[in-house]
Amino acid sequence: MKLLHKGKQTIVFDESPAILSSAAIGGKKESEGPLADYFDYTSKDTSFSQTSWEKSESKLQELALDTAKRKLDVKYADIDVLFAGDLLNQCIGSSFALRDTNIPFLGLYGACSTMAESLIMASAAVNAGYVRLAAALTSSHFASAERQYRFPLGYGGQRTPTAQWTVTGAGCCIVGTEGSDIHVKAATIGHIEDLGIKDANNMGAAMAPAAISTLETHFSDLGCSPTDYDLIVTGDLGSLGKKIVIEQLAKDGYDLSENYNDCGCMIFDLKEQDVHAGGSGCGCGASVLCGYLMRQLQTGKINKLLFCATGALLSPISTWQGESIPGICHAVTICKEG
Amino acid sequence: MKLLHKGKQTIVFDESPAILSSAAIGGKKESEGPLADYFDYTSKDTSFSQTSWEKSESKLQELALDTAKRKLDVKYADIDVLFAGDLLNQCIGSSFALRDTNIPFLGLYGACSTMAESLIMASAAVNAGYVRLAAALTSSHFASAERQYRFPLGYGGQRTPTAQWTVTGAGCCIVGTEGSDIHVKAATIGHIEDLGIKDANNMGAAMAPAAISTLETHFSDLGCSPTDYDLIVTGDLGSLGKKIVIEQLAKDGYDLSENYNDCGCMIFDLKEQDVHAGGSGCGCGASVLCGYLMRQLQTGKINKLLFCATGALLSPISTWQGESIPGICHAVTICKEG
């Protein structure tokens, strides 16, 4: 039963926990992008009828959880545990979204890696038999992130060419023992990589080393290669981080040129939507996984997916103190079988 | 293998994962309190020779992890996964402490419940056979917490009688399959309770409902009672929250008068150390558990401990927006056996 061996970072889920339901929520800009049709719900009102941007973000999580729950036709009381987190200080996007649900709650902080982290935790809890149903949930909101990490929106600050656009979106997966042909097969838990990048407007470059490390560890731990997957996606490296990943993996003997993409490059039209290097935020990978990618799996357009969400574990304070940006990446193998 | 059943929140760890090593680190005030002798290391220099309070807090975690690792005579490479979090925005206390360790890392946010949450995760990972060695780690620092949550220290603000004093401290446990007679037997995962308390200077009252809920759920799920434990402790409710817990549980038929205490009331001398309602912060429950309480277990002064860490899932932003304070509490049964 020892699935993770000395020096390896990959767990194989021998009971193949299944993703029974998922939901993706998006904002206005997301509803105008290439993946518009794959959201369960989008709103032209970016505030989602709330009185603060933080409450809007909580609303995104409420909608994602409620939608995933209704699709599965269960109640909150049927969900045995929920793993969630977000980018807001003290993760209030999650705690305020969940406070009336009475679902046993374990909070996470993995920055933009949270969709992978929460899905790993939920799958691990189901696979071990600790719970029957576990939910994984995360979100980000452009306006709450901008004012917390960068500038108040009203300031009208210029954005650098390397900057990314925080996705207003949320994703939720509900994992159980059986009842779907989409299974979580393995997970690679990343360690922090920090190569000294200090530019908080170039998150793609800061997070790319973690993605590279986790991808190569995943291939090495399982003795597999990129061609074993129909699609490999990272969470929100954007166009610059994506390029770094492709180039470095090529140098290291892994060809990602055919079947690799980044959710930050998929969710927006980078030429038309003025998002510079692409989408970012927990909600980027989360809404692309729980919307578009789950649909690709359900319809058999892809059967083997490696979902790698990356997080930049900085804060505005650490940047102001001149620190570099620690990155992390967790990878999850999701397969359609049966 | 289904350990958590419908409507219940408690996992029984059937493989009895063992706490193989622990370490507690404290600051100056903690070194002057009643539990001074139980820290592995305390510093009269609250900055821990660092150039910012945030770096001091990371140093606390580095010291706790390094000490626990050295006690067990292992290397970082032997630790298969580490669960950590803290109170700082984006949990930079943890991410900067861990960035050079290369340990697979899953970040948590449970506010002051983090020691229980991380110990539950580490125990669950070992119990399921996912890993051989898992570490649980958290910290808080008086100065980094004050300036983030309340006022800059130089402002010299007055504190209300209900206020608590954030502990400068860290705790780390390393959990494995065998090699110690101190075992993690069960865990109750709490849900959020929010009874509408809005006073961010009265965290004890805000978190007490979560402690009450989780304690009663624990007793009910396992069909046990307070007398089944030698000691029941909450993490950092302080004197006011402790009183609320005792009174409400008495009303509900559970007598806590003989064997219940709160780490926030234990770590400081409430009369002499000017800490008002007692200690608080992730480092409060963490350093008391990993120092004093582990020693009590090791020496057989107590054999059955119920450790319940409580967290207030607010942020300064949520308080400024007039929101009430969501609380959470997770409970862990730790027993000396054999």
PDB file of N, CA, C and O in Angstrom, chain A residues 211-276:
ATOM      1  N   ALA A 211       6.907  24.135 -12.866  1.00  0.00           N
ATOM      2  CA  ALA A 211       6.205  23.276 -13.833  1.00  0.00           C
ATOM      3  C   ALA A 211       7.176  22.291 -14.477  1.00  0.00           C
ATOM      4  O   ALA A 211       6.868  21.098 -14.616  1.00  0.00           O
ATOM      5  N   ILE A 212       8.340  22.788 -14.842  1.00  0.00           N
ATOM      6  CA  ILE A 212       9.360  21.930 -15.462  1.00  0.00           C
ATOM      7  C   ILE A 212       9.757  20.815 -14.501  1.00  0.00           C
ATOM      8  O   ILE A 212       9.800  19.632 -14.868  1.00  0.00           O
ATOM      9  N   SER A 213      10.028  21.182 -13.265  1.00  0.00           N
ATOM     10  CA  SER A 213      10.440  20.199 -12.260  1.00  0.00           C
ATOM     11  C   SER A 213       9.366  19.142 -12.037  1.00  0.00           C
ATOM     12  O   SER A 213       9.645  17.935 -12.028  1.00  0.00           O
ATOM     13  N   THR A 214       8.125  19.569 -11.886  1.00  0.00           N
ATOM     14  CA  THR A 214       7.047  18.615 -11.594  1.00  0.00           C
ATOM     15  C   THR A 214       6.753  17.727 -12.801  1.00  0.00           C
ATOM     16  O   THR A 214       6.527  16.523 -12.662  1.00  0.00           O
ATOM     17  N   LEU A 215       6.775  18.305 -14.004  1.00  0.00           N
ATOM     18  CA  LEU A 215       6.552  17.494 -15.210  1.00  0.00           C
ATOM     19  C   LEU A 215       7.638  16.427 -15.351  1.00  0.00           C
ATOM     20  O   LEU A 215       7.348  15.243 -15.572  1.00  0.00           O
ATOM     21  N   GLU A 216       8.890  16.824 -15.198  1.00  0.00           N
ATOM     22  CA  GLU A 216       9.984  15.860 -15.374  1.00  0.00           C
ATOM     23  C   GLU A 216       9.957  14.798 -14.267  1.00  0.00           C
ATOM     24  O   GLU A 216      10.227  13.617 -14.522  1.00  0.00           O
ATOM     25  N   THR A 217       9.607  15.223 -13.045  1.00  0.00           N
ATOM     26  CA  THR A 217       9.473  14.265 -11.942  1.00  0.00           C
ATOM     27  C   THR A 217       8.350  13.275 -12.233  1.00  0.00           C
ATOM     28  O   THR A 217       8.475  12.072 -11.986  1.00  0.00           O
ATOM     29  N   HIS A 218       7.250  13.794 -12.747  1.00  0.00           N
ATOM     30  CA  HIS A 218       6.105  12.936 -13.083  1.00  0.00           C
ATOM     31  C   HIS A 218       6.505  11.878 -14.116  1.00  0.00           C
ATOM     32  O   HIS A 218       6.239  10.683 -13.926  1.00  0.00           O
ATOM     33  N   PHE A 219       7.142  12.302 -15.193  1.00  0.00           N
ATOM     34  CA  PHE A 219       7.556  11.351 -16.246  1.00  0.00           C
ATOM     35  C   PHE A 219       8.544  10.336 -15.678  1.00  0.00           C
ATOM     36  O   PHE A 219       8.446   9.134 -15.950  1.00  0.00           O
ATOM     37  N   SER A 220       9.459  10.818 -14.864  1.00  0.00           N
ATOM     38  CA  SER A 220      10.485   9.938 -14.295  1.00  0.00           C
ATOM     39  C   SER A 220       9.888   8.961 -13.274  1.00  0.00           C
ATOM     40  O   SER A 220      10.158   7.757 -13.310  1.00  0.00           O
ATOM     41  N   ASP A 221       9.045   9.466 -12.374  1.00  0.00           N
ATOM     42  CA  ASP A 221       8.452   8.609 -11.330  1.00  0.00           C
ATOM     43  C   ASP A 221       7.633   7.475 -11.943  1.00  0.00           C
ATOM     44  O   ASP A 221       7.656   6.347 -11.460  1.00  0.00           O
ATOM     45  N   LEU A 222       6.871   7.808 -12.985  1.00  0.00           N
ATOM     46  CA  LEU A 222       5.966   6.804 -13.570  1.00  0.00           C
ATOM     47  C   LEU A 222       6.571   6.117 -14.794  1.00  0.00           C
ATOM     48  O   LEU A 222       5.932   5.241 -15.386  1.00  0.00           O
ATOM     49  N   GLY A 223       7.768   6.508 -15.166  1.00  0.00           N
ATOM     50  CA  GLY A 223       8.388   5.907 -16.347  1.00  0.00           C
ATOM     51  C   GLY A 223       7.570   6.144 -17.611  1.00  0.00           C
ATOM     52  O   GLY A 223       7.454   5.274 -18.473  1.00  0.00           O
ATOM     53  N   CYS A 224       6.973   7.319 -17.687  1.00  0.00           N
ATOM     54  CA  CYS A 224       6.158   7.614 -18.872  1.00  0.00           C
ATOM     55  C   CYS A 224       6.744   8.809 -19.607  1.00  0.00           C
ATOM     56  O   CYS A 224       7.781   9.362 -19.207  1.00  0.00           O
ATOM     57  N   SER A 225       6.113   9.219 -20.671  1.00  0.00           N
ATOM     58  CA  SER A 225       6.622  10.342 -21.470  1.00  0.00           C
ATOM     59  C   SER A 225       5.441  11.184 -21.940  1.00  0.00           C
ATOM     60  O   SER A 225       4.276  10.781 -21.798  1.00  0.00           O
ATOM     61  N   PRO A 226       5.704  12.350 -22.490  1.00  0.00           N
ATOM     62  CA  PRO A 226       4.605  13.211 -22.939  1.00  0.00           C
ATOM     63  C   PRO A 226       3.643  12.504 -23.899  1.00  0.00           C
ATOM     64  O   PRO A 226       2.442  12.787 -23.888  1.00  0.00           O
ATOM     65  N   THR A 227       4.166  11.582 -24.719  1.00  0.00           N
ATOM     66  CA  THR A 227       3.296  10.930 -25.705  1.00  0.00           C
ATOM     67  C   THR A 227       2.280   9.987 -25.061  1.00  0.00           C
ATOM     68  O   THR A 227       1.351   9.534 -25.723  1.00  0.00           O
ATOM     69  N   ASP A 228       2.460   9.690 -23.758  1.00  0.00           N
ATOM     70  CA  ASP A 228       1.460   8.866 -23.076  1.00  0.00           C
ATOM     71  C   ASP A 228       0.180   9.640 -22.772  1.00  0.00           C
ATOM     72  O   ASP A 228      -0.798   9.075 -22.284  1.00  0.00           O
ATOM     73  N   TYR A 229       0.213  10.940 -23.013  1.00  0.00           N
ATOM     74  CA  TYR A 229      -0.966  11.766 -22.754  1.00  0.00           C
ATOM     75  C   TYR A 229      -1.529  12.314 -24.058  1.00  0.00           C
ATOM     76  O   TYR A 229      -0.776  12.632 -24.975  1.00  0.00           O
ATOM     77  N   ASP A 230      -2.851  12.432 -24.099  1.00  0.00           N
ATOM     78  CA  ASP A 230      -3.474  13.122 -25.230  1.00  0.00           C
ATOM     79  C   ASP A 230      -3.267  14.627 -25.115  1.00  0.00           C
ATOM     80  O   ASP A 230      -3.152  15.334 -26.121  1.00  0.00           O
ATOM     81  N   LEU A 231      -3.265  15.089 -23.868  1.00  0.00           N
ATOM     82  CA  LEU A 231      -3.079  16.526 -23.651  1.00  0.00           C
ATOM     83  C   LEU A 231      -2.410  16.750 -22.299  1.00  0.00           C
ATOM     84  O   LEU A 231      -2.766  16.113 -21.299  1.00  0.00           O
ATOM     85  N   ILE A 232      -1.448  17.651 -22.295  1.00  0.00           N
ATOM     86  CA  ILE A 232      -0.805  18.119 -21.068  1.00  0.00           C
ATOM     87  C   ILE A 232      -1.098  19.610 -20.978  1.00  0.00           C
ATOM     88  O   ILE A 232      -0.855  20.349 -21.950  1.00  0.00           O
ATOM     89  N   VAL A 233      -1.650  20.044 -19.855  1.00  0.00           N
ATOM     90  CA  VAL A 233      -1.882  21.482 -19.704  1.00  0.00           C
ATOM     91  C   VAL A 233      -1.274  21.982 -18.406  1.00  0.00           C
ATOM     92  O   VAL A 233      -1.307  21.288 -17.387  1.00  0.00           O
ATOM     93  N   THR A 234      -0.718  23.174 -18.451  1.00  0.00           N
ATOM     94  CA  THR A 234      -0.367  23.882 -17.223  1.00  0.00           C
ATOM     95  C   THR A 234      -1.493  24.862 -16.912  1.00  0.00           C
ATOM     96  O   THR A 234      -2.341  25.148 -17.762  1.00  0.00           O
ATOM     97  N   GLY A 235      -1.464  25.390 -15.671  1.00  0.00           N
ATOM     98  CA  GLY A 235      -2.614  26.161 -15.195  1.00  0.00           C
ATOM     99  C   GLY A 235      -2.659  27.580 -15.707  1.00  0.00           C
ATOM    100  O   GLY A 235      -3.660  28.021 -16.282  1.00  0.00           O
ATOM    101  N   ASP A 236      -1.586  28.320 -15.489  1.00  0.00           N
ATOM    102  CA  ASP A 236      -1.638  29.742 -15.861  1.00  0.00           C
ATOM    103  C   ASP A 236      -0.241  30.315 -16.032  1.00  0.00           C
ATOM    104  O   ASP A 236       0.084  31.358 -15.484  1.00  0.00           O
ATOM    105  N   LEU A 237       0.560  29.631 -16.844  1.00  0.00           N
ATOM    106  CA  LEU A 237       1.897  30.165 -17.129  1.00  0.00           C
ATOM    107  C   LEU A 237       1.834  31.278 -18.164  1.00  0.00           C
ATOM    108  O   LEU A 237       2.762  32.094 -18.261  1.00  0.00           O
ATOM    109  N   GLY A 238       0.770  31.329 -18.946  1.00  0.00           N
ATOM    110  CA  GLY A 238       0.689  32.321 -20.009  1.00  0.00           C
ATOM    111  C   GLY A 238       1.668  32.006 -21.128  1.00  0.00           C
ATOM    112  O   GLY A 238       2.379  30.993 -21.109  1.00  0.00           O
ATOM    113  N   SER A 239       1.711  32.902 -22.118  1.00  0.00           N
ATOM    114  CA  SER A 239       2.503  32.617 -23.319  1.00  0.00           C
ATOM    115  C   SER A 239       4.001  32.564 -23.035  1.00  0.00           C
ATOM    116  O   SER A 239       4.733  31.762 -23.622  1.00  0.00           O
ATOM    117  N   LEU A 240       4.478  33.393 -22.093  1.00  0.00           N
ATOM    118  CA  LEU A 240       5.916  33.415 -21.823  1.00  0.00           C
ATOM    119  C   LEU A 240       6.355  32.178 -21.041  1.00  0.00           C
ATOM    120  O   LEU A 240       7.347  31.530 -21.371  1.00  0.00           O
ATOM    121  N   GLY A 241       5.586  31.844 -20.008  1.00  0.00           N
ATOM    122  CA  GLY A 241       5.925  30.663 -19.217  1.00  0.00           C
ATOM    123  C   GLY A 241       5.800  29.390 -20.035  1.00  0.00           C
ATOM    124  O   GLY A 241       6.619  28.465 -19.917  1.00  0.00           O
ATOM    125  N   LYS A 242       4.786  29.359 -20.890  1.00  0.00           N
ATOM    126  CA  LYS A 242       4.578  28.190 -21.757  1.00  0.00           C
ATOM    127  C   LYS A 242       5.790  27.961 -22.648  1.00  0.00           C
ATOM    128  O   LYS A 242       6.262  26.828 -22.815  1.00  0.00           O
ATOM    129  N   LYS A 243       6.301  29.040 -23.206  1.00  0.00           N
ATOM    130  CA  LYS A 243       7.465  28.955 -24.095  1.00  0.00           C
ATOM    131  C   LYS A 243       8.681  28.413 -23.331  1.00  0.00           C
ATOM    132  O   LYS A 243       9.426  27.561 -23.836  1.00  0.00           O
ATOM    133  N   ILE A 244       8.865  28.899 -22.103  1.00  0.00           N
ATOM    134  CA  ILE A 244      10.003  28.436 -21.287  1.00  0.00           C
ATOM    135  C   ILE A 244       9.885  26.936 -21.023  1.00  0.00           C
ATOM    136  O   ILE A 244      10.869  26.194 -21.106  1.00  0.00           O
ATOM    137  N   VAL A 245       8.678  26.484 -20.698  1.00  0.00           N
ATOM    138  CA  VAL A 245       8.461  25.064 -20.403  1.00  0.00           C
ATOM    139  C   VAL A 245       8.785  24.205 -21.627  1.00  0.00           C
ATOM    140  O   VAL A 245       9.502  23.201 -21.528  1.00  0.00           O
ATOM    141  N   ILE A 246       8.276  24.624 -22.798  1.00  0.00           N
ATOM    142  CA  ILE A 246       8.522  23.843 -24.022  1.00  0.00           C
ATOM    143  C   ILE A 246      10.024  23.770 -24.318  1.00  0.00           C
ATOM    144  O   ILE A 246      10.572  22.693 -24.582  1.00  0.00           O
ATOM    145  N   GLU A 247      10.689  24.922 -24.213  1.00  0.00           N
ATOM    146  CA  GLU A 247      12.118  24.970 -24.547  1.00  0.00           C
ATOM    147  C   GLU A 247      12.963  24.145 -23.580  1.00  0.00           C
ATOM    148  O   GLU A 247      13.847  23.390 -23.990  1.00  0.00           O
ATOM    149  N   GLN A 248      12.661  24.283 -22.263  1.00  0.00           N
ATOM    150  CA  GLN A 248      13.500  23.572 -21.295  1.00  0.00           C
ATOM    151  C   GLN A 248      13.248  22.065 -21.374  1.00  0.00           C
ATOM    152  O   GLN A 248      14.188  21.266 -21.287  1.00  0.00           O
ATOM    153  N   LEU A 249      11.991  21.675 -21.536  1.00  0.00           N
ATOM    154  CA  LEU A 249      11.724  20.235 -21.629  1.00  0.00           C
ATOM    155  C   LEU A 249      12.336  19.635 -22.892  1.00  0.00           C
ATOM    156  O   LEU A 249      12.799  18.490 -22.861  1.00  0.00           O
ATOM    157  N   ALA A 250      12.374  20.413 -23.971  1.00  0.00           N
ATOM    158  CA  ALA A 250      13.031  19.929 -25.190  1.00  0.00           C
ATOM    159  C   ALA A 250      14.514  19.666 -24.921  1.00  0.00           C
ATOM    160  O   ALA A 250      15.071  18.637 -25.311  1.00  0.00           O
ATOM    161  N   LYS A 251      15.144  20.611 -24.224  1.00  0.00           N
ATOM    162  CA  LYS A 251      16.568  20.440 -23.872  1.00  0.00           C
ATOM    163  C   LYS A 251      16.776  19.187 -23.026  1.00  0.00           C
ATOM    164  O   LYS A 251      17.816  18.534 -23.098  1.00  0.00           O
ATOM    165  N   ASP A 252      15.775  18.884 -22.191  1.00  0.00           N
ATOM    166  CA  ASP A 252      15.904  17.741 -21.281  1.00  0.00           C
ATOM    167  C   ASP A 252      15.368  16.444 -21.895  1.00  0.00           C
ATOM    168  O   ASP A 252      15.254  15.426 -21.208  1.00  0.00           O
ATOM    169  N   GLY A 253      15.015  16.518 -23.189  1.00  0.00           N
ATOM    170  CA  GLY A 253      14.648  15.289 -23.891  1.00  0.00           C
ATOM    171  C   GLY A 253      13.165  14.961 -23.923  1.00  0.00           C
ATOM    172  O   GLY A 253      12.773  13.844 -24.253  1.00  0.00           O
ATOM    173  N   TYR A 254      12.330  15.938 -23.586  1.00  0.00           N
ATOM    174  CA  TYR A 254      10.878  15.701 -23.629  1.00  0.00           C
ATOM    175  C   TYR A 254      10.254  16.625 -24.667  1.00  0.00           C
ATOM    176  O   TYR A 254      10.362  17.848 -24.566  1.00  0.00           O
ATOM    177  N   ASP A 255       9.569  16.063 -25.607  1.00  0.00           N
ATOM    178  CA  ASP A 255       8.971  16.854 -26.679  1.00  0.00           C
ATOM    179  C   ASP A 255       7.518  17.201 -26.342  1.00  0.00           C
ATOM    180  O   ASP A 255       6.638  16.349 -26.339  1.00  0.00           O
ATOM    181  N   LEU A 256       7.294  18.469 -26.033  1.00  0.00           N
ATOM    182  CA  LEU A 256       5.936  18.920 -25.700  1.00  0.00           C
ATOM    183  C   LEU A 256       5.284  19.657 -26.871  1.00  0.00           C
ATOM    184  O   LEU A 256       4.217  20.248 -26.722  1.00  0.00           O
ATOM    185  N   SER A 257       5.927  19.634 -28.044  1.00  0.00           N
ATOM    186  CA  SER A 257       5.461  20.492 -29.133  1.00  0.00           C
ATOM    187  C   SER A 257       4.088  20.094 -29.674  1.00  0.00           C
ATOM    188  O   SER A 257       3.369  20.912 -30.225  1.00  0.00           O
ATOM    189  N   GLU A 258       3.693  18.856 -29.479  1.00  0.00           N
ATOM    190  CA  GLU A 258       2.470  18.355 -30.115  1.00  0.00           C
ATOM    191  C   GLU A 258       1.210  18.435 -29.247  1.00  0.00           C
ATOM    192  O   GLU A 258       0.113  18.597 -29.751  1.00  0.00           O
ATOM    193  N   ASN A 259       1.389  18.224 -27.940  1.00  0.00           N
ATOM    194  CA  ASN A 259       0.187  18.003 -27.123  1.00  0.00           C
ATOM    195  C   ASN A 259       0.219  18.763 -25.804  1.00  0.00           C
ATOM    196  O   ASN A 259      -0.262  18.289 -24.788  1.00  0.00           O
ATOM    197  N   TYR A 260       0.818  19.948 -25.822  1.00  0.00           N
ATOM    198  CA  TYR A 260       0.893  20.741 -24.601  1.00  0.00           C
ATOM    199  C   TYR A 260       0.273  22.114 -24.825  1.00  0.00           C
ATOM    200  O   TYR A 260       0.477  22.738 -25.871  1.00  0.00           O
ATOM    201  N   ASN A 261      -0.463  22.570 -23.839  1.00  0.00           N
ATOM    202  CA  ASN A 261      -0.992  23.924 -23.885  1.00  0.00           C
ATOM    203  C   ASN A 261      -1.064  24.466 -22.461  1.00  0.00           C
ATOM    204  O   ASN A 261      -0.793  23.751 -21.503  1.00  0.00           O
ATOM    205  N   ASP A 262      -1.431  25.723 -22.337  1.00  0.00           N
ATOM    206  CA  ASP A 262      -1.553  26.352 -21.029  1.00  0.00           C
ATOM    207  C   ASP A 262      -2.941  26.976 -20.928  1.00  0.00           C
ATOM    208  O   ASP A 262      -3.390  27.657 -21.871  1.00  0.00           O
ATOM    209  N   CYS A 263      -3.603  26.741 -19.813  1.00  0.00           N
ATOM    210  CA  CYS A 263      -4.973  27.256 -19.662  1.00  0.00           C
ATOM    211  C   CYS A 263      -5.022  28.773 -19.837  1.00  0.00           C
ATOM    212  O   CYS A 263      -6.014  29.312 -20.335  1.00  0.00           O
ATOM    213  N   GLY A 264      -3.956  29.454 -19.418  1.00  0.00           N
ATOM    214  CA  GLY A 264      -3.900  30.911 -19.571  1.00  0.00           C
ATOM    215  C   GLY A 264      -3.860  31.358 -21.026  1.00  0.00           C
ATOM    216  O   GLY A 264      -4.234  32.493 -21.346  1.00  0.00           O
ATOM    217  N   CYS A 265      -3.396  30.467 -21.909  1.00  0.00           N
ATOM    218  CA  CYS A 265      -3.384  30.774 -23.349  1.00  0.00           C
ATOM    219  C   CYS A 265      -4.663  30.301 -24.033  1.00  0.00           C
ATOM    220  O   CYS A 265      -4.933  30.675 -25.183  1.00  0.00           O
ATOM    221  N   MET A 266      -5.422  29.448 -23.337  1.00  0.00           N
ATOM    222  CA  MET A 266      -6.618  28.870 -23.933  1.00  0.00           C
ATOM    223  C   MET A 266      -7.878  29.680 -23.623  1.00  0.00           C
ATOM    224  O   MET A 266      -8.794  29.760 -24.424  1.00  0.00           O
ATOM    225  N   ILE A 267      -7.912  30.252 -22.408  1.00  0.00           N
ATOM    226  CA  ILE A 267      -9.173  30.856 -21.933  1.00  0.00           C
ATOM    227  C   ILE A 267      -9.463  32.200 -22.602  1.00  0.00           C
ATOM    228  O   ILE A 267     -10.622  32.604 -22.718  1.00  0.00           O
ATOM    229  N   PHE A 268      -8.413  32.898 -23.038  1.00  0.00           N
ATOM    230  CA  PHE A 268      -8.597  34.184 -23.711  1.00  0.00           C
ATOM    231  C   PHE A 268      -7.996  34.122 -25.113  1.00  0.00           C
ATOM    232  O   PHE A 268      -7.108  33.316 -25.392  1.00  0.00           O
ATOM    233  N   ASP A 269      -8.470  35.011 -25.978  1.00  0.00           N
ATOM    234  CA  ASP A 269      -7.829  35.239 -27.266  1.00  0.00           C
ATOM    235  C   ASP A 269      -6.729  36.270 -27.022  1.00  0.00           C
ATOM    236  O   ASP A 269      -7.009  37.462 -26.843  1.00  0.00           O
ATOM    237  N   LEU A 270      -5.479  35.803 -27.003  1.00  0.00           N
ATOM    238  CA  LEU A 270      -4.380  36.686 -26.585  1.00  0.00           C
ATOM    239  C   LEU A 270      -4.183  37.874 -27.519  1.00  0.00           C
ATOM    240  O   LEU A 270      -3.694  38.928 -27.107  1.00  0.00           O
ATOM    241  N   LYS A 271      -4.596  37.699 -28.780  1.00  0.00           N
ATOM    242  CA  LYS A 271      -4.438  38.825 -29.711  1.00  0.00           C
ATOM    243  C   LYS A 271      -5.558  39.853 -29.569  1.00  0.00           C
ATOM    244  O   LYS A 271      -5.340  41.041 -29.684  1.00  0.00           O
ATOM    245  N   GLU A 272      -6.768  39.365 -29.325  1.00  0.00           N
ATOM    246  CA  GLU A 272      -7.937  40.246 -29.390  1.00  0.00           C
ATOM    247  C   GLU A 272      -8.404  40.775 -28.036  1.00  0.00           C
ATOM    248  O   GLU A 272      -9.104  41.781 -27.977  1.00  0.00           O
ATOM    249  N   GLN A 273      -8.062  40.067 -26.948  1.00  0.00           N
ATOM    250  CA  GLN A 273      -8.714  40.423 -25.684  1.00  0.00           C
ATOM    251  C   GLN A 273      -7.857  41.273 -24.749  1.00  0.00           C
ATOM    252  O   GLN A 273      -8.219  41.461 -23.577  1.00  0.00           O
ATOM    253  N   ASP A 274      -6.722  41.784 -25.213  1.00  0.00           N
ATOM    254  CA  ASP A 274      -5.886  42.703 -24.429  1.00  0.00           C
ATOM    255  C   ASP A 274      -5.498  42.127 -23.069  1.00  0.00           C
ATOM    256  O   ASP A 274      -5.597  42.798 -22.037  1.00  0.00           O
ATOM    257  N   VAL A 275      -5.090  40.857 -23.078  1.00  0.00           N
ATOM    258  CA  VAL A 275      -4.714  40.231 -21.809  1.00  0.00           C
ATOM    259  C   VAL A 275      -3.203  40.012 -21.719  1.00  0.00           C
ATOM    260  O   VAL A 275      -2.728  39.290 -20.845  1.00  0.00           O
ATOM    261  N   HIS A 276      -2.476  40.630 -22.657  1.00  0.00           N
ATOM    262  CA  HIS A 276      -1.013  40.532 -22.648  1.00  0.00           C
ATOM    263  C   HIS A 276      -0.578  39.063 -22.688  1.00  0.00           C
ATOM    264  O   HIS A 276      -0.916  38.364 -23.634  1.00  0.00           O
TER     265      HIS A 276
END
